[in-house]
XYZ file of N, CA and C in Angstrom:
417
model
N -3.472 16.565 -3.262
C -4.050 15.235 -3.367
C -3.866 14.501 -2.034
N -5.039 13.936 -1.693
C -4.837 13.270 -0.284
C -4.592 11.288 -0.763
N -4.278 10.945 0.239
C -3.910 9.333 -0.178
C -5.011 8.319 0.452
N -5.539 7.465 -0.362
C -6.525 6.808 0.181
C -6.478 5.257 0.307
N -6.863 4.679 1.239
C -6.792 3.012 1.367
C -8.120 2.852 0.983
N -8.155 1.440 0.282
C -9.302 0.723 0.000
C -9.148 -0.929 -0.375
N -9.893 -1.702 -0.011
C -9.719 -3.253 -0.336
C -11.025 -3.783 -1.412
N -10.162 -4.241 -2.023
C -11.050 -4.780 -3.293
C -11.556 -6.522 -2.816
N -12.569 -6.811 -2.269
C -12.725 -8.240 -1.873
C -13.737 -8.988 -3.290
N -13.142 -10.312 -3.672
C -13.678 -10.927 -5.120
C -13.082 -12.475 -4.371
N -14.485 -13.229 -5.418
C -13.981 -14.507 -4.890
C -13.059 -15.187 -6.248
N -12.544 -16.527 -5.974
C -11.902 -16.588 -7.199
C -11.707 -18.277 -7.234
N -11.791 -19.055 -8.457
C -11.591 -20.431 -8.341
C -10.223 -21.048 -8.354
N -10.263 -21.732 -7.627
C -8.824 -22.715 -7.666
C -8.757 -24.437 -7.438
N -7.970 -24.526 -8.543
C -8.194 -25.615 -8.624
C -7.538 -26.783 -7.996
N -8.279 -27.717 -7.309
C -7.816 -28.785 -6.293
C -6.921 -29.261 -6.492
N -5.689 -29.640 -5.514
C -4.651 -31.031 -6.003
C -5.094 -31.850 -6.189
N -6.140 -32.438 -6.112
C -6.590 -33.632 -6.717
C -8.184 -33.416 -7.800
N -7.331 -33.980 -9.035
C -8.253 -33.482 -10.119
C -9.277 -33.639 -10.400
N -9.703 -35.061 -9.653
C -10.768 -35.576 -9.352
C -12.195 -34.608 -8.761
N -11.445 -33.854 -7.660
C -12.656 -33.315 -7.193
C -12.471 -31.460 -7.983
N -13.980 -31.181 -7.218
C -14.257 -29.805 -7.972
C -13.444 -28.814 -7.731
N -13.260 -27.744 -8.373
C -12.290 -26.644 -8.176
C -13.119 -25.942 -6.599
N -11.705 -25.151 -5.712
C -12.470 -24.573 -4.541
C -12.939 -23.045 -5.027
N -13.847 -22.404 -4.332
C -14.299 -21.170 -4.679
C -13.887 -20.229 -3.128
N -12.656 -19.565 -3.345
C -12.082 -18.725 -2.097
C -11.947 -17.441 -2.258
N -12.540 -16.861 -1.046
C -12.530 -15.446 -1.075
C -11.022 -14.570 -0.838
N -11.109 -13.688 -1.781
C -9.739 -12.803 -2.123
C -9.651 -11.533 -1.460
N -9.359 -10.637 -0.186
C -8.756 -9.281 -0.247
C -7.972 -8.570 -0.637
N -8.010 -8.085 -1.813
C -6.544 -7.191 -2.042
C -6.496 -5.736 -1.373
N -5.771 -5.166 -1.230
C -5.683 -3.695 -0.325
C -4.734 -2.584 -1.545
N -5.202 -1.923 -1.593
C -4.601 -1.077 -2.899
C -4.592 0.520 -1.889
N -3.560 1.409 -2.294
C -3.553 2.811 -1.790
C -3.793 3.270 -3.360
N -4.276 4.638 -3.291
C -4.391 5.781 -4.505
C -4.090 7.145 -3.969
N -4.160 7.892 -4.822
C -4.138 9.152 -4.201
C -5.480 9.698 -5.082
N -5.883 10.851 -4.478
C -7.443 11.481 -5.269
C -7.621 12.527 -4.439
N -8.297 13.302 -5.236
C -9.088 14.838 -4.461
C -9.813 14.051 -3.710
N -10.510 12.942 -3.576
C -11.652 13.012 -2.673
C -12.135 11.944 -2.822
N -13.102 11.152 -1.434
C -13.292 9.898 -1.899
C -13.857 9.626 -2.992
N -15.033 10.225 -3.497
C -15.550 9.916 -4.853
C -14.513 9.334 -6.387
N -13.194 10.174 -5.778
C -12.488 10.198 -7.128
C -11.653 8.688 -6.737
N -11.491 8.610 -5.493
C -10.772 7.562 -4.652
C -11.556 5.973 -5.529
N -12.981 6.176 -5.511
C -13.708 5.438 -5.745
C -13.537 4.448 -7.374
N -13.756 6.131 -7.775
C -13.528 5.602 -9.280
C -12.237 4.729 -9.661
N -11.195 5.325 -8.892
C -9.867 4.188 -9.204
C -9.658 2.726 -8.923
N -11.278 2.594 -7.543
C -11.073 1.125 -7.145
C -11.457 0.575 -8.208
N -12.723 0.960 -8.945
C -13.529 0.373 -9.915
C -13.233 0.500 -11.353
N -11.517 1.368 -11.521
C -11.486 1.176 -12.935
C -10.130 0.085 -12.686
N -9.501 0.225 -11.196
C -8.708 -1.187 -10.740
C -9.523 -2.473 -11.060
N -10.191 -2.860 -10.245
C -11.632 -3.811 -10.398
C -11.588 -4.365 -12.118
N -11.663 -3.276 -12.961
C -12.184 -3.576 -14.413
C -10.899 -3.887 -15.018
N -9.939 -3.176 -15.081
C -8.196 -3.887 -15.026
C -8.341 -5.068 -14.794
N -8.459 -5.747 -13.729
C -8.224 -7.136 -13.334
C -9.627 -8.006 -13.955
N -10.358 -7.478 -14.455
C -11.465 -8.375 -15.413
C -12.413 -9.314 -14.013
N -12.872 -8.283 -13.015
C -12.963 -8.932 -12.118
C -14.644 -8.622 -12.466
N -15.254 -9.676 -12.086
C -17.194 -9.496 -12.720
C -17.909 -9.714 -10.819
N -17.070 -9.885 -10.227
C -18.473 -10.312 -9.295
C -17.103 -9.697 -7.851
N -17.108 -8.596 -7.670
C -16.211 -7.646 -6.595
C -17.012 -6.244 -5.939
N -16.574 -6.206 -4.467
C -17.032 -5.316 -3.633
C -15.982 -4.516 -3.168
N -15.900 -3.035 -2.738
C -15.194 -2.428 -2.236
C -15.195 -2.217 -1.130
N -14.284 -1.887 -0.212
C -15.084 -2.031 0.948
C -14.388 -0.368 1.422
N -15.453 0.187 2.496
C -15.162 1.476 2.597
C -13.920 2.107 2.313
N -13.772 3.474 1.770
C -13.017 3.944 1.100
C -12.047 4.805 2.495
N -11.410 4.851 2.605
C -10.405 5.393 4.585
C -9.182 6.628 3.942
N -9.468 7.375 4.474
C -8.132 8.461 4.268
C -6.794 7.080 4.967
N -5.516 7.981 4.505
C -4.347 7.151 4.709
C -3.811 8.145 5.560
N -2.791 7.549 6.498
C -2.254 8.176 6.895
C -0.419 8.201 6.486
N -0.200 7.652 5.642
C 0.770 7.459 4.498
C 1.325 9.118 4.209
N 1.995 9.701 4.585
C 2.654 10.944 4.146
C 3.147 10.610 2.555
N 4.344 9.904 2.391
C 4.663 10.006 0.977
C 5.143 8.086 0.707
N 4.803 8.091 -0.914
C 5.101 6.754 -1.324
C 6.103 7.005 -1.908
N 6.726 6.129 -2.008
C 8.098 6.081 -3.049
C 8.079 4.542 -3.503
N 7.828 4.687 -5.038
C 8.034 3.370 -5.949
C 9.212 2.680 -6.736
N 9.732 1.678 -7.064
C 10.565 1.425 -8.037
C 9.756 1.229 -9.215
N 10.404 0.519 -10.291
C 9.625 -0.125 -11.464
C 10.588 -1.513 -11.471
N 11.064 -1.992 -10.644
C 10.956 -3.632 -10.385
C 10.070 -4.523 -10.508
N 9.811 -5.758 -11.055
C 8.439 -6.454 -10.901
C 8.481 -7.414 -9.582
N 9.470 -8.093 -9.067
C 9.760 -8.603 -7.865
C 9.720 -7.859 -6.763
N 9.164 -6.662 -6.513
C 9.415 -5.993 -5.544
C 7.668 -5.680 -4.448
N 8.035 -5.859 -3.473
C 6.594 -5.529 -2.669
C 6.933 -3.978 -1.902
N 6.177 -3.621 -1.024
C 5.644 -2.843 -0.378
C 6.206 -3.078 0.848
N 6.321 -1.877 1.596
C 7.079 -1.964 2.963
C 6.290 -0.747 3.627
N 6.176 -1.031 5.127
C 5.595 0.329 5.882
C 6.437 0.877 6.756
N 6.673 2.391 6.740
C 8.128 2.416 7.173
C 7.750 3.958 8.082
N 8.000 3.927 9.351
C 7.996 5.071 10.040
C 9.311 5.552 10.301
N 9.538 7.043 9.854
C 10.652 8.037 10.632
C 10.797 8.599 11.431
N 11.351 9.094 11.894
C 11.370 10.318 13.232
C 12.156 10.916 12.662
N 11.960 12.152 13.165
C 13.690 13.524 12.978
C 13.035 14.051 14.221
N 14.056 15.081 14.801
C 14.219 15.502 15.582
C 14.411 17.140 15.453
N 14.071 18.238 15.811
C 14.283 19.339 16.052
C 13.427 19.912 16.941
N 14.850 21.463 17.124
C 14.387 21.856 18.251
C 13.604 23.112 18.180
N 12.088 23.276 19.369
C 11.266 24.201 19.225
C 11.459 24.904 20.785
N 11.650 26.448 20.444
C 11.739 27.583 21.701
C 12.657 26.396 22.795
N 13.849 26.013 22.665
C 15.158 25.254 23.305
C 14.556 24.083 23.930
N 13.456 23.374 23.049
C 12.916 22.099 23.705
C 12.910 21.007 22.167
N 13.854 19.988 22.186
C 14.023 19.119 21.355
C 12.343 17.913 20.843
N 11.895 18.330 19.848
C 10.677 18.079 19.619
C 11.293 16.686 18.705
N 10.322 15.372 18.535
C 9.929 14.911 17.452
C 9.111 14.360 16.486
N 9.341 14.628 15.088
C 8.121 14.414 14.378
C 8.351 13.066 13.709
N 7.334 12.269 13.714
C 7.088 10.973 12.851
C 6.108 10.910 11.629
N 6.994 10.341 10.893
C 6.530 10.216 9.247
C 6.095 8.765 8.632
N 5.240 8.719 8.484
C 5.172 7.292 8.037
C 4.327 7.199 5.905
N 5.851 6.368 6.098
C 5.947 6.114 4.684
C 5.993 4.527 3.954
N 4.971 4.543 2.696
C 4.891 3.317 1.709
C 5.819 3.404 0.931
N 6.998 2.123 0.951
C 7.693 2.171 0.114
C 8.015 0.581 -0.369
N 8.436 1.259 -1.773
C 8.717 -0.038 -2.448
C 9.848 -0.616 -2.473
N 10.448 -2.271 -2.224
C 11.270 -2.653 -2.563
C 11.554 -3.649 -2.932
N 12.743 -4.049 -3.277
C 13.047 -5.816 -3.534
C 13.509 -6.785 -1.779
N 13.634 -5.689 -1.095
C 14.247 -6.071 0.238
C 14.439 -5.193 1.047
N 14.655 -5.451 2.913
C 14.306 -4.800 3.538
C 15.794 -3.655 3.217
N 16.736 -4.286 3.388
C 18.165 -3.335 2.869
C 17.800 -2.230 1.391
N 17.132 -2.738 0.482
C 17.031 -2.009 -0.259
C 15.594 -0.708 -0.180
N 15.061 -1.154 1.061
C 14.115 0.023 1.129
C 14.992 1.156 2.238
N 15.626 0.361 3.156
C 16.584 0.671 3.995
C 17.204 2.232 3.609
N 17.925 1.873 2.264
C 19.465 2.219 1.258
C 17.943 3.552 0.673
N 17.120 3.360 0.031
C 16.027 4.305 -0.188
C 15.372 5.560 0.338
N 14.972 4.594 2.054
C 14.782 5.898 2.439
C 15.799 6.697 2.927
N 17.163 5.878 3.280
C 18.347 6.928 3.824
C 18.489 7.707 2.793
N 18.595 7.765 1.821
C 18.880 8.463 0.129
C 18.078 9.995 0.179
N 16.578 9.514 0.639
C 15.539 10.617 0.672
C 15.400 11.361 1.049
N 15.919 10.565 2.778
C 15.157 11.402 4.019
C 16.504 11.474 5.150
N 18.042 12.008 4.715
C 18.943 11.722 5.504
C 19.036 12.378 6.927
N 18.325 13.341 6.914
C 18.075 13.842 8.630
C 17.634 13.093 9.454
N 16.934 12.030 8.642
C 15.820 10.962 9.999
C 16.662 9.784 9.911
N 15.343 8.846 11.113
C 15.908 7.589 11.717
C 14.629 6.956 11.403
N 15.068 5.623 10.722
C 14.429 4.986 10.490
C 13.745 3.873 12.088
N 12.518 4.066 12.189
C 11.966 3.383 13.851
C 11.492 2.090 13.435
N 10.850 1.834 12.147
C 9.894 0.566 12.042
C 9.899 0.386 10.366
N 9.997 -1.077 10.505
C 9.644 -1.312 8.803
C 8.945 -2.679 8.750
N 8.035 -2.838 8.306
C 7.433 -4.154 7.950
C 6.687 -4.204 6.711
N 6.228 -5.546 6.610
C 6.002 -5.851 5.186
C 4.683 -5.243 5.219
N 4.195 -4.256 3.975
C 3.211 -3.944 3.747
C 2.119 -4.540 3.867
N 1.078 -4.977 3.753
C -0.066 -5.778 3.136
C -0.884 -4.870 1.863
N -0.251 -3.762 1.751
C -0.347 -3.021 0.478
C -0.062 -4.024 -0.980
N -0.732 -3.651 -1.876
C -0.278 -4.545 -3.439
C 0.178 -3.672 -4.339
N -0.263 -2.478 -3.946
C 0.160 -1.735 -5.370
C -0.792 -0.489 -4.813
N 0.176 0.263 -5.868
C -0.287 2.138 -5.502
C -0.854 2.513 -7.458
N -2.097 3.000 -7.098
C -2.956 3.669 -7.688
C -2.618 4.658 -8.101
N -2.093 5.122 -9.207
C -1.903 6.996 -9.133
C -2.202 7.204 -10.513
């Protein structure tokens, strides 16, 4: 299964601090990963996402391979998304090579994605972590 990005864009009403005037009508991106054989199947998950959220008037916007090696989730409800690159290091014919991994992971905090991937992946070094703009993984 390969991993796929896609953004679900829908507009949505909200209503003014002052009650007086009309509610505003603002446009929404959400960014969702899945995994799927293929974009087609990629597809179907935006649009049975889409129908989940009772959304009537939404566009997808091109469907992008990920370059996301592996996700790792909790089942926390307070918890977001983090983007997190590794390195390890080994050596090829007496020349010290390294490979970088970049991984979606979930947490309540940066320490607790931290404490996660050391758990997983204890040969590597963690290089980069920032806040996702991911919402949620599709699977």
């Amino acid at each position: 299964m390969q991993k796929f990005l896609f953004t679900i864009n829908y507009k949505k009403e909200v209503q003014s601090e002052d009650v007086n005037k009309d509610p505003k009508i603002i446009s929404i991106k959400d960014k969702y990963i899945t995994e799927a054989v293929n974009y087609t199947d990629a597809e179907v998950s935006a649009n049975k996402l889409a129908e989940t959220y009772d959304l009537k008037d939404f566009s997808i916007t091109p469907i992008t391979k990920s370059n996301i090696e592996d996700i790792i989730t909790n089942s926390c409800d307070e918890s977001i998304f983090y983007d997190v690159t590794i390195s390890e290091d080994f050596e090829d014919n007496g020349k010290i090579k390294t490979i970088k991994t970049n991984l979606l992971v979930e947490g309540d905090s940066i320490l607790d994605v931290v404490k996660t991937v050391e758990e997983k992946y204890d040969d590597s070094k963690i290089i980069k972590i920032s806040e996702s703009v991911i919402l949620e993984f599709i699977n």
